[in-house]
mmCIF file of C-alpha atoms in Angstrom:
data_model
loop_
_atom_site.group_PDB
_atom_site.id
_atom_site.type_symbol
_atom_site.label_atom_id
_atom_site.label_comp_id
_atom_site.label_asym_id
_atom_site.label_seq_id
_atom_site.Cartn_x
_atom_site.Cartn_y
_atom_site.Cartn_z
ATOM 1 C CA MET A 12 5.451 -8.649 37.069
ATOM 2 C CA ASP A 13 2.975 -10.544 34.880
ATOM 3 C CA GLU A 14 3.907 -13.646 32.897
ATOM 4 C CA LEU A 15 3.962 -11.885 29.506
ATOM 5 C CA GLN A 16 6.319 -9.195 30.759
ATOM 6 C CA ALA A 17 8.577 -11.793 32.376
ATOM 7 C CA ILE A 18 8.843 -13.713 29.094
ATOM 8 C CA ARG A 19 9.677 -10.553 27.159
ATOM 9 C CA GLU A 20 12.416 -9.553 29.574
ATOM 10 C CA ALA A 21 13.885 -13.060 29.539
ATOM 11 C CA TYR A 22 14.106 -13.295 25.749
ATOM 12 C CA GLY A 23 14.775 -9.676 24.904
ATOM 13 C CA GLU A 24 13.485 -7.605 22.021
ATOM 14 C CA PRO A 25 12.580 -9.615 18.910
ATOM 15 C CA GLU A 26 14.159 -8.860 15.568
ATOM 16 C CA PRO A 27 11.930 -7.072 13.018
ATOM 17 C CA PRO A 28 10.058 -9.633 10.877
ATOM 18 C CA THR A 29 11.516 -10.716 7.564
ATOM 19 C CA LEU A 30 9.590 -10.358 4.296
ATOM 20 C CA ARG A 31 8.892 -14.094 4.332
ATOM 21 C CA GLU A 32 7.573 -13.951 7.917
ATOM 22 C CA MET A 33 5.336 -11.022 7.031
ATOM 23 C CA THR A 34 3.965 -12.858 3.991
ATOM 24 C CA GLU A 35 3.161 -15.905 6.115
ATOM 25 C CA ALA A 36 1.518 -13.708 8.756
ATOM 26 C CA ARG A 37 -0.632 -12.092 6.075
ATOM 27 C CA ALA A 38 -1.653 -15.531 4.858
ATOM 28 C CA ARG A 39 -2.738 -16.597 8.351
ATOM 29 C CA VAL A 40 -4.836 -13.455 8.780
ATOM 30 C CA THR A 41 -6.581 -13.741 5.408
ATOM 31 C CA GLY A 42 -6.798 -17.524 5.257
ATOM 32 C CA GLU A 43 -4.802 -17.529 2.023
ATOM 33 C CA PRO A 44 -1.838 -19.834 1.315
ATOM 34 C CA PRO A 45 1.588 -18.155 1.548
ATOM 35 C CA ARG A 46 3.319 -17.702 -1.800
ATOM 36 C CA ARG A 47 6.899 -17.432 -2.925
ATOM 37 C CA ARG A 48 7.861 -13.790 -3.090
ATOM 38 C CA VAL A 49 8.834 -14.115 -6.739
ATOM 39 C CA ARG A 50 5.162 -14.501 -7.619
ATOM 40 C CA LEU A 51 4.638 -10.877 -6.609
ATOM 41 C CA GLY A 52 2.017 -11.960 -4.084
ATOM 42 C CA TRP A 53 4.780 -11.312 -1.601
ATOM 43 C CA ARG A 54 3.480 -8.294 0.148
ATOM 44 C CA PHE A 55 2.274 -7.881 3.689
ATOM 45 C CA ARG A 56 0.188 -4.743 3.577
ATOM 46 C CA ILE A 57 0.620 -2.571 6.588
ATOM 47 C CA GLY A 58 -2.151 -0.253 5.486
ATOM 48 C CA LEU A 59 -3.178 2.888 3.656
ATOM 49 C CA GLY A 60 -3.222 6.701 4.089
ATOM 50 C CA ALA A 61 -2.660 10.203 2.547
ATOM 51 C CA VAL A 62 -3.416 13.891 2.828
ATOM 52 C CA ALA A 63 -6.403 15.102 0.794
ATOM 53 C CA ALA A 64 -7.312 18.680 -0.152
ATOM 54 C CA GLY A 65 -9.688 19.995 -3.018
ATOM 55 C CA ALA A 66 -10.557 19.079 -6.569
ATOM 56 C CA ALA A 67 -10.164 20.469 -10.071
ATOM 57 C CA VAL A 68 -11.005 19.139 -13.491
ATOM 58 C CA ALA A 69 -12.069 20.623 -16.803
ATOM 59 C CA VAL A 70 -15.795 20.076 -17.409
ATOM 60 C CA ALA A 71 -18.105 21.262 -20.124
ATOM 61 C CA ALA A 72 -19.765 24.552 -19.147
ATOM 62 C CA THR A 73 -22.420 26.777 -20.652
ATOM 63 C CA VAL A 74 -21.758 30.491 -21.127
ATOM 64 C CA THR A 75 -23.819 33.173 -19.387
ATOM 65 C CA GLY A 76 -24.930 36.423 -20.959
ATOM 66 C CA THR A 77 -21.803 38.103 -19.589
ATOM 67 C CA GLY A 78 -19.530 35.683 -21.393
ATOM 68 C CA ALA A 79 -18.366 34.039 -18.139
ATOM 69 C CA PRO A 80 -18.659 30.258 -17.821
ATOM 70 C CA ALA A 81 -21.588 29.160 -15.713
ATOM 71 C CA PRO A 82 -20.809 27.055 -12.624
ATOM 72 C CA PRO A 83 -21.119 23.299 -13.148
ATOM 73 C CA PRO A 84 -24.353 21.642 -12.037
ATOM 74 C CA ALA A 85 -24.441 20.693 -8.364
ATOM 75 C CA THR A 86 -24.660 17.020 -9.311
ATOM 76 C CA VAL A 87 -21.226 16.995 -11.002
ATOM 77 C CA ASP A 88 -18.648 15.243 -8.804
ATOM 78 C CA LEU A 89 -15.470 17.035 -9.845
ATOM 79 C CA GLY A 90 -13.218 14.636 -7.974
ATOM 80 C CA ARG A 91 -14.778 11.566 -9.563
ATOM 81 C CA GLU A 92 -14.598 13.204 -12.993
ATOM 82 C CA ALA A 93 -10.910 13.841 -12.365
ATOM 83 C CA VAL A 94 -10.368 10.153 -11.564
ATOM 84 C CA LEU A 95 -12.228 9.118 -14.719
ATOM 85 C CA ALA A 96 -10.079 11.530 -16.726
ATOM 86 C CA ALA A 97 -6.991 9.883 -15.197
ATOM 87 C CA ALA A 98 -8.405 6.478 -16.170
ATOM 88 C CA ALA A 99 -8.622 7.647 -19.777
ATOM 89 C CA LYS A 100 -4.930 8.591 -19.601
ATOM 90 C CA ALA A 101 -4.114 5.143 -18.176
ATOM 91 C CA ALA A 102 -5.874 3.471 -21.111
ATOM 92 C CA ALA A 103 -3.596 5.286 -23.556
ATOM 93 C CA GLN A 104 -0.261 4.281 -21.983
ATOM 94 C CA PRO A 105 2.167 2.291 -24.179
ATOM 95 C CA VAL A 106 3.312 -1.270 -23.473
ATOM 96 C CA GLY A 107 6.702 -2.949 -23.875
ATOM 97 C CA LYS A 108 8.650 -6.155 -23.278
ATOM 98 C CA TYR A 109 8.810 -5.915 -19.455
ATOM 99 C CA TRP A 110 6.498 -4.676 -16.722
ATOM 100 C CA TYR A 111 8.184 -3.326 -13.575
ATOM 101 C CA SER A 112 7.081 -1.784 -10.283
ATOM 102 C CA ASP A 113 9.234 -0.057 -7.664
ATOM 103 C CA GLN A 114 7.373 0.235 -4.341
ATOM 104 C CA VAL A 115 8.096 1.610 -0.867
ATOM 105 C CA SER A 116 6.191 0.709 2.308
ATOM 106 C CA GLY A 117 6.402 2.301 5.736
ATOM 107 C CA GLN A 118 4.465 2.681 8.974
ATOM 108 C CA SER A 119 4.327 5.675 11.288
ATOM 109 C CA TYR A 120 5.270 5.390 14.962
ATOM 110 C CA ILE A 121 5.403 7.985 17.730
ATOM 111 C CA VAL A 122 8.732 8.389 19.515
ATOM 112 C CA ARG A 123 8.193 9.597 23.103
ATOM 113 C CA ALA A 124 11.095 11.978 23.696
ATOM 114 C CA GLY A 125 11.680 14.296 26.629
ATOM 115 C CA THR A 126 12.258 17.175 24.206
ATOM 116 C CA GLY A 127 8.945 16.551 22.412
ATOM 117 C CA ASP A 128 7.178 13.613 20.789
ATOM 118 C CA TYR A 129 7.757 13.135 17.073
ATOM 119 C CA ALA A 130 6.656 10.685 14.370
ATOM 120 C CA ILE A 131 9.015 8.434 12.446
ATOM 121 C CA VAL A 132 8.443 5.987 9.592
ATOM 122 C CA GLY A 133 9.700 2.488 10.429
ATOM 123 C CA ALA A 134 9.289 -1.007 8.947
ATOM 124 C CA HIS A 135 10.610 0.781 5.869
ATOM 125 C CA ILE A 136 11.076 -1.533 2.871
ATOM 126 C CA GLU A 137 11.598 -0.946 -0.851
ATOM 127 C CA MET A 138 10.599 -3.681 -3.302
ATOM 128 C CA PHE A 139 11.361 -3.838 -7.018
ATOM 129 C CA GLY A 140 9.730 -6.484 -9.195
ATOM 130 C CA TRP A 141 9.582 -7.152 -12.921
ATOM 131 C CA THR A 142 7.985 -9.680 -15.237
ATOM 132 C CA GLY A 143 8.305 -10.364 -18.947
ATOM 133 C CA ALA A 144 5.404 -9.734 -21.293
ATOM 134 C CA GLU A 145 5.684 -13.178 -22.890
ATOM 135 C CA PRO A 146 5.810 -16.681 -21.366
ATOM 136 C CA GLY A 147 9.353 -17.762 -20.601
ATOM 137 C CA MET A 148 10.758 -14.231 -20.223
ATOM 138 C CA GLY A 149 10.781 -14.670 -16.447
ATOM 139 C CA GLN A 150 10.071 -12.718 -13.283
ATOM 140 C CA ALA A 151 12.277 -11.358 -10.502
ATOM 141 C CA LEU A 152 11.906 -9.594 -7.172
ATOM 142 C CA HIS A 153 14.379 -7.429 -5.262
ATOM 143 C CA ALA A 154 13.884 -6.057 -1.724
ATOM 144 C CA ARG A 155 15.884 -3.948 0.711
ATOM 145 C CA ASP A 156 15.441 -2.214 4.054
ATOM 146 C CA ILE A 157 15.714 1.578 3.843
ATOM 147 C CA PRO A 158 16.343 4.099 6.640
ATOM 148 C CA ALA A 159 13.726 4.930 9.224
ATOM 149 C CA ARG A 160 13.082 8.660 9.038
ATOM 150 C CA PRO A 161 11.095 11.494 10.631
ATOM 151 C CA LEU A 162 7.701 11.708 8.940
ATOM 152 C CA THR A 163 7.507 15.473 8.331
ATOM 153 C CA GLU A 164 9.837 18.460 8.504
ATOM 154 C CA ARG A 165 8.325 19.355 11.889
ATOM 155 C CA ASP A 166 9.090 15.824 13.088
ATOM 156 C CA ALA A 167 12.623 16.216 11.727
ATOM 157 C CA GLU A 168 13.065 19.393 13.799
ATOM 158 C CA LEU A 169 12.000 17.554 16.965
ATOM 159 C CA TRP A 170 14.234 14.610 16.048
ATOM 160 C CA ARG A 171 17.221 16.951 15.766
ATOM 161 C CA LYS A 172 16.213 18.593 19.052
ATOM 162 C CA ALA A 173 16.304 15.117 20.644
ATOM 163 C CA GLY A 174 19.906 14.685 19.461
ATOM 164 C CA SER A 175 19.289 13.129 16.008
ATOM 165 C CA PRO A 176 19.269 9.532 17.293
ATOM 166 C CA SER A 177 20.163 6.861 14.751
ATOM 167 C CA LYS A 178 17.889 4.233 16.330
ATOM 168 C CA PHE A 179 14.229 4.347 17.279
ATOM 169 C CA ARG A 180 12.666 1.942 19.784
ATOM 170 C CA VAL A 181 8.883 1.987 19.357
ATOM 171 C CA TRP A 182 5.872 -0.119 20.230
ATOM 172 C CA SER A 183 4.834 -2.165 17.168
ATOM 173 C CA ASN A 184 1.615 -4.205 17.341
ATOM 174 C CA ASP A 185 2.411 -6.415 20.370
ATOM 175 C CA HIS A 186 6.075 -5.773 21.177
ATOM 176 C CA TYR A 187 8.835 -3.208 20.976
ATOM 177 C CA SER A 188 10.858 -2.961 17.763
ATOM 178 C CA THR A 189 13.960 -0.958 16.998
ATOM 179 C CA TYR A 190 14.427 0.672 13.594
ATOM 180 C CA ASP A 191 17.545 2.461 12.438
ATOM 181 C CA ARG A 192 18.899 4.735 9.728
ATOM 182 C CA SER A 193 20.716 2.064 7.710
ATOM 183 C CA THR A 194 20.104 0.807 4.179
ATOM 184 C CA SER A 195 20.581 -2.887 3.410
ATOM 185 C CA LYS A 196 21.760 -4.375 0.146
ATOM 186 C CA TRP A 197 19.188 -5.588 -2.347
ATOM 187 C CA ASP A 198 17.984 -9.115 -1.461
ATOM 188 C CA SER A 199 17.146 -10.691 -4.806
ATOM 189 C CA ASP A 200 15.231 -13.702 -6.007
ATOM 190 C CA ALA A 201 16.791 -15.132 -9.160
ATOM 191 C CA PRO A 202 14.813 -14.513 -12.373
ATOM 192 C CA ASP A 203 12.143 -17.150 -12.811
ATOM 193 C CA ALA A 204 11.638 -18.375 -16.366
ATOM 194 C CA ARG A 205 8.604 -20.558 -15.689
ATOM 195 C CA ALA A 206 6.184 -20.446 -18.593
ATOM 196 C CA GLY A 207 3.793 -17.557 -18.166
ATOM 197 C CA GLY A 208 4.481 -16.529 -14.586
ATOM 198 C CA ARG A 209 1.808 -16.310 -11.863
ATOM 199 C CA PHE A 210 0.297 -13.421 -9.928
ATOM 200 C CA PHE A 211 -1.463 -14.005 -6.619
ATOM 201 C CA VAL A 212 -4.024 -11.290 -5.818
ATOM 202 C CA GLN A 213 -4.247 -11.197 -2.020
ATOM 203 C CA GLY A 214 -7.755 -10.645 -0.729
ATOM 204 C CA THR A 215 -9.464 -12.444 -3.608
ATOM 205 C CA GLY A 216 -8.103 -15.978 -3.430
ATOM 206 C CA ARG A 217 -7.243 -15.672 -7.122
ATOM 207 C CA GLU A 218 -3.993 -16.592 -8.829
ATOM 208 C CA LEU A 219 -3.637 -15.393 -12.404
ATOM 209 C CA THR A 220 -1.328 -16.708 -15.088
ATOM 210 C CA LEU A 221 0.204 -14.302 -17.588
ATOM 211 C CA ASP A 222 -2.189 -15.555 -20.267
ATOM 212 C CA GLU A 223 -5.162 -14.958 -17.956
ATOM 213 C CA VAL A 224 -3.917 -11.442 -17.233
ATOM 214 C CA ARG A 225 -3.781 -10.673 -20.947
ATOM 215 C CA ARG A 226 -7.358 -11.965 -21.405
ATOM 216 C CA LEU A 227 -8.914 -9.946 -18.582
ATOM 217 C CA PRO A 228 -12.010 -7.958 -19.616
ATOM 218 C CA GLU A 229 -11.860 -4.204 -20.113
ATOM 219 C CA ASP A 230 -15.480 -3.670 -19.051
ATOM 220 C CA PRO A 231 -15.746 -2.124 -15.531
ATOM 221 C CA ALA A 232 -18.823 -4.184 -14.603
ATOM 222 C CA ALA A 233 -17.108 -7.441 -15.587
ATOM 223 C CA LEU A 234 -13.992 -6.516 -13.604
ATOM 224 C CA ALA A 235 -16.112 -5.598 -10.565
ATOM 225 C CA GLU A 236 -17.846 -8.972 -10.731
ATOM 226 C CA MET A 237 -14.490 -10.745 -10.974
ATOM 227 C CA PHE A 238 -12.537 -8.925 -8.254
ATOM 228 C CA PHE A 239 -15.035 -7.186 -5.950
ATOM 229 C CA THR A 240 -17.541 -10.008 -5.402
ATOM 230 C CA PRO A 241 -16.957 -12.714 -2.744
ATOM 231 C CA ARG A 242 -16.638 -16.158 -4.329
ATOM 232 C CA VAL A 243 -19.129 -18.819 -3.306
ATOM 233 C CA PRO A 244 -17.930 -22.452 -3.218
ATOM 234 C CA LYS A 245 -20.041 -25.217 -4.713
ATOM 235 C CA ASP A 246 -21.336 -26.231 -1.277
ATOM 236 C CA GLY A 247 -22.851 -22.751 -0.888
ATOM 237 C CA ALA A 248 -20.728 -21.730 2.102
ATOM 238 C CA ARG A 249 -19.060 -18.361 1.899
ATOM 239 C CA VAL A 250 -15.270 -18.326 1.804
ATOM 240 C CA GLY A 251 -14.509 -16.656 5.145
ATOM 241 C CA PRO A 252 -11.814 -14.061 4.334
ATOM 242 C CA LEU A 253 -13.425 -13.172 1.023
ATOM 243 C CA ASN A 254 -16.584 -11.889 2.692
ATOM 244 C CA ARG A 255 -14.620 -8.715 3.365
ATOM 245 C CA LEU A 256 -14.589 -8.004 -0.355
ATOM 246 C CA GLY A 257 -17.983 -6.442 0.227
ATOM 247 C CA THR A 258 -16.431 -3.506 2.100
ATOM 248 C CA PRO A 259 -15.270 -0.380 0.257
ATOM 249 C CA GLY A 260 -11.850 -0.494 1.927
ATOM 250 C CA ALA A 261 -11.275 -4.082 0.796
ATOM 251 C CA LYS A 262 -12.107 -3.096 -2.776
ATOM 252 C CA LEU A 263 -9.528 -0.302 -2.613
ATOM 253 C CA GLY A 264 -6.958 -2.804 -1.350
ATOM 254 C CA VAL A 265 -7.646 -5.363 -4.076
ATOM 255 C CA THR A 266 -7.500 -2.645 -6.740
ATOM 256 C CA ALA A 267 -4.161 -1.433 -5.399
ATOM 257 C CA ARG A 268 -2.668 -4.929 -5.444
ATOM 258 C CA LEU A 269 -3.725 -5.448 -9.036
ATOM 259 C CA LEU A 270 -2.464 -2.067 -10.208
ATOM 260 C CA GLU A 271 0.814 -2.338 -8.293
ATOM 261 C CA ASP A 272 1.783 -5.963 -8.900
ATOM 262 C CA VAL A 273 0.163 -7.238 -12.083
ATOM 263 C CA PRO A 274 1.158 -6.336 -15.686
ATOM 264 C CA LEU A 275 -2.381 -5.356 -16.636
ATOM 265 C CA PRO A 276 -3.020 -4.172 -20.196
ATOM 266 C CA PRO A 277 -3.626 -0.389 -20.203
ATOM 267 C CA ARG A 278 -7.346 -0.652 -21.008
ATOM 268 C CA VAL A 279 -7.823 -3.180 -18.199
ATOM 269 C CA ARG A 280 -6.128 -0.790 -15.772
ATOM 270 C CA ALA A 281 -8.501 1.944 -16.864
ATOM 271 C CA GLY A 282 -11.505 -0.351 -16.528
ATOM 272 C CA LEU A 283 -10.481 -1.313 -12.995
ATOM 273 C CA MET A 284 -10.187 2.359 -11.996
ATOM 274 C CA ARG A 285 -13.654 3.043 -13.404
ATOM 275 C CA ALA A 286 -15.061 -0.010 -11.626
ATOM 276 C CA LEU A 287 -13.689 1.175 -8.271
ATOM 277 C CA ALA A 288 -14.967 4.730 -8.768
ATOM 278 C CA ALA A 289 -18.496 3.325 -9.214
ATOM 279 C CA GLN A 290 -18.521 1.253 -6.001
ATOM 280 C CA PRO A 291 -20.846 2.267 -3.131
ATOM 281 C CA GLY A 292 -18.918 3.721 -0.212
ATOM 282 C CA VAL A 293 -15.975 4.761 -2.416
ATOM 283 C CA ARG A 294 -15.803 8.506 -2.891
ATOM 284 C CA SER A 295 -13.449 10.984 -4.510
ATOM 285 C CA VAL A 296 -11.565 13.784 -2.772
ATOM 286 C CA GLY A 297 -9.885 15.444 -5.723
ATOM 287 C CA ALA A 298 -6.323 16.629 -5.101
ATOM 288 C CA ALA A 299 -4.060 14.751 -2.678
ATOM 289 C CA THR A 300 -0.322 14.550 -1.922
ATOM 290 C CA ASP A 301 1.836 11.481 -1.291
ATOM 291 C CA PRO A 302 4.993 11.174 0.891
ATOM 292 C CA LEU A 303 7.202 11.872 -2.139
ATOM 293 C CA GLY A 304 5.435 15.216 -2.607
ATOM 294 C CA ARG A 305 3.579 14.140 -5.756
ATOM 295 C CA THR A 306 0.016 15.362 -6.222
ATOM 296 C CA GLY A 307 -2.849 13.602 -7.935
ATOM 297 C CA VAL A 308 -6.513 12.684 -7.631
ATOM 298 C CA ALA A 309 -7.782 10.158 -5.104
ATOM 299 C CA LEU A 310 -10.486 7.639 -4.279
ATOM 300 C CA VAL A 311 -11.096 6.994 -0.568
ATOM 301 C CA ALA A 312 -13.103 4.767 1.780
ATOM 302 C CA ASP A 313 -13.609 4.932 5.538
ATOM 303 C CA ASP A 314 -11.956 2.226 7.647
ATOM 304 C CA ALA A 315 -13.435 0.493 10.689
ATOM 305 C CA PRO A 316 -12.288 1.977 14.028
ATOM 306 C CA SER A 317 -8.910 0.690 15.263
ATOM 307 C CA THR A 318 -8.571 -0.084 18.984
ATOM 308 C CA VAL A 319 -5.472 -0.998 20.972
ATOM 309 C CA ASP A 320 -5.946 -2.255 24.543
ATOM 310 C CA GLY A 321 -3.686 -3.815 27.147
ATOM 311 C CA THR A 322 -4.224 -7.430 26.023
ATOM 312 C CA TYR A 323 -0.695 -7.796 24.623
ATOM 313 C CA GLY A 324 1.005 -5.471 27.046
ATOM 314 C CA ALA A 325 0.669 -2.212 25.104
ATOM 315 C CA PRO A 326 1.841 0.724 27.245
ATOM 316 C CA PRO A 327 -0.863 3.225 28.286
ATOM 317 C CA GLU A 328 0.230 5.854 25.763
ATOM 318 C CA GLU A 329 -0.442 3.399 22.912
ATOM 319 C CA ARG A 330 -3.940 2.411 24.027
ATOM 320 C CA GLY A 331 -7.186 3.828 22.692
ATOM 321 C CA THR A 332 -9.319 4.050 19.565
ATOM 322 C CA TYR A 333 -8.749 6.058 16.415
ATOM 323 C CA ARG A 334 -10.425 6.240 13.015
ATOM 324 C CA SER A 335 -8.868 6.440 9.578
ATOM 325 C CA ARG A 336 -9.627 6.225 5.900
ATOM 326 C CA SER A 337 -7.941 4.405 3.039
ATOM 327 C CA GLU A 338 -6.928 6.274 -0.083
ATOM 328 C CA LEU A 339 -5.634 5.508 -3.576
ATOM 329 C CA LEU A 340 -3.837 8.360 -5.312
ATOM 330 C CA PHE A 341 -3.557 8.515 -9.119
ATOM 331 C CA ASP A 342 -1.344 10.602 -11.375
ATOM 332 C CA ARG A 343 -3.441 13.063 -13.407
ATOM 333 C CA ALA A 344 -1.146 12.985 -16.440
ATOM 334 C CA THR A 345 -0.676 9.220 -16.810
ATOM 335 C CA GLY A 346 -3.387 7.570 -14.705
ATOM 336 C CA GLU A 347 -0.740 5.479 -12.904
ATOM 337 C CA LEU A 348 -1.232 4.620 -9.235
ATOM 338 C CA LEU A 349 1.045 6.786 -7.092
ATOM 339 C CA ALA A 350 0.246 5.580 -3.590
ATOM 340 C CA GLU A 351 -1.986 3.481 -1.376
ATOM 341 C CA GLN A 352 -2.174 5.174 2.017
ATOM 342 C CA ARG A 353 -4.069 5.422 5.288
ATOM 343 C CA VAL A 354 -4.779 8.786 6.890
ATOM 344 C CA LEU A 355 -6.027 9.666 10.366
ATOM 345 C CA THR A 356 -9.558 11.102 10.532
ATOM 346 C CA GLU A 357 -10.308 10.962 14.306
ATOM 347 C CA PRO A 358 -7.312 11.127 16.664
ATOM 348 C CA GLY A 359 -6.960 8.591 19.473
ATOM 349 C CA GLY A 360 -4.708 5.900 20.904
ATOM 350 C CA ALA A 361 -1.057 6.324 19.909
ATOM 351 C CA TYR A 362 -2.171 9.144 17.595
ATOM 352 C CA ARG A 363 -4.204 11.115 20.153
ATOM 353 C CA ASP A 364 -1.952 14.139 19.762
ATOM 354 C CA ARG A 365 -1.813 14.038 15.953
ATOM 355 C CA GLU A 366 -4.017 16.127 13.672
ATOM 356 C CA PRO A 367 -6.509 14.656 11.153
ATOM 357 C CA GLY A 368 -4.548 14.097 7.960
ATOM 358 C CA PHE A 369 -1.638 12.415 9.772
ATOM 359 C CA VAL A 370 -0.242 9.637 7.534
ATOM 360 C CA ILE A 371 -0.509 6.386 9.513
ATOM 361 C CA ASP A 372 1.144 4.220 6.883
ATOM 362 C CA TYR A 373 1.752 4.070 3.165
ATOM 363 C CA TRP A 374 2.612 1.933 0.162
ATOM 364 C CA ILE A 375 4.153 4.193 -2.486
ATOM 365 C CA VAL A 376 4.620 3.286 -6.128
ATOM 366 C CA ARG A 377 7.888 5.060 -6.758
ATOM 367 C CA ALA A 378 7.859 4.115 -10.440
ATOM 368 C CA SER A 379 6.082 1.558 -12.608
ATOM 369 C CA GLY A 380 5.267 0.831 -16.224
ATOM 370 C CA TRP A 381 6.460 -0.932 -19.355
ATOM 371 C CA THR A 382 9.939 -0.883 -20.875
ATOM 372 C CA ASP A 383 11.790 -2.687 -23.661
ATOM 373 C CA ALA A 384 14.993 -3.040 -21.602
ATOM 374 C CA LYS A 385 15.233 -5.548 -18.746
ATOM 375 C CA PRO A 386 14.521 -3.456 -15.613
ATOM 376 C CA LYS A 387 17.050 -2.982 -12.812
ATOM 377 C CA PRO A 388 16.375 -1.778 -9.258
ATOM 378 C CA PRO A 389 17.527 1.800 -8.512
ATOM 379 C CA ALA A 390 20.816 2.350 -6.723
ATOM 380 C CA GLU A 391 19.680 5.240 -4.533
ATOM 381 C CA PRO A 392 16.912 4.906 -1.908
ATOM 382 C CA PRO A 393 13.876 7.185 -2.258
ATOM 383 C CA PHE A 394 14.481 9.223 0.919
#
């Protein structure tokens, strides 16, 4: 028995991390200072993913001699045009007295059962935050654990075949964790009436006041310069974690955090979507579906390969390398962000038996927008 295994057996299985512990872990990884959750920079992102399929958008077309519309030129990117059309819808959305965002995060794990392996979603958390449109109106954040669940209907069939267990013990990063089917009560931060409020944008090192949010530019190029370009300190040395802003996946992540957590004016939201669509390495895939069954248009970027080895005691079935891509899914009708997700593209490691398109993890925006009434978190969980 090696030393690591002996320690684990002596101390038992650790409890799943709290939201505060996850925020602090994120800060250590990115080199950013941890923030109070009420600032809505509270999130530890477990990743991205979704299922993509085709594209469709109305485009101008010439008419042939037979009266049938001619096919669009080969240079027209229908998926990108669909995203830009969604951005135009986002620019036209109304505003109100309060901005709110109801979000659900979850990560997929493989349960090794004698009756057949199946995927479940664990580390399942719902977060509901709101902020007032004017200084002094306050901010608040609510969070709760929601039930672990089989990922797909096929997984649900195998779960039932295994006896419908109420607890799932799975390998998570560097240890075993157990997730269950319970729902906790909302854990709430009291409303914060500090003047203006603050919004920490993880991945950029920026913290925005409410006044700064309202003064953000609408121009896509200006927004790209502000949020997609690594900042250079006065001494000329690059800020370590911010160098990753040069990657397409990092730009998707920063865009998601802004759209999900910050009360951006509608035209700024649209400008940010247009800025992301123009970035090298970011491409469109047209239609996609999120874990709530909603369809929309998506922008995607390939992720670096992910490798798990035996360094931290991972069992053999968890080891190996897989590839994935990150995806942002937008509602066609409103331009709102529906989901930030990560989808398998090359099976391997724990996902060696999964098909491309398998959802590795997700961050769903269950609902968001402006309202004139003070928002309240929903009573019923999303699943």
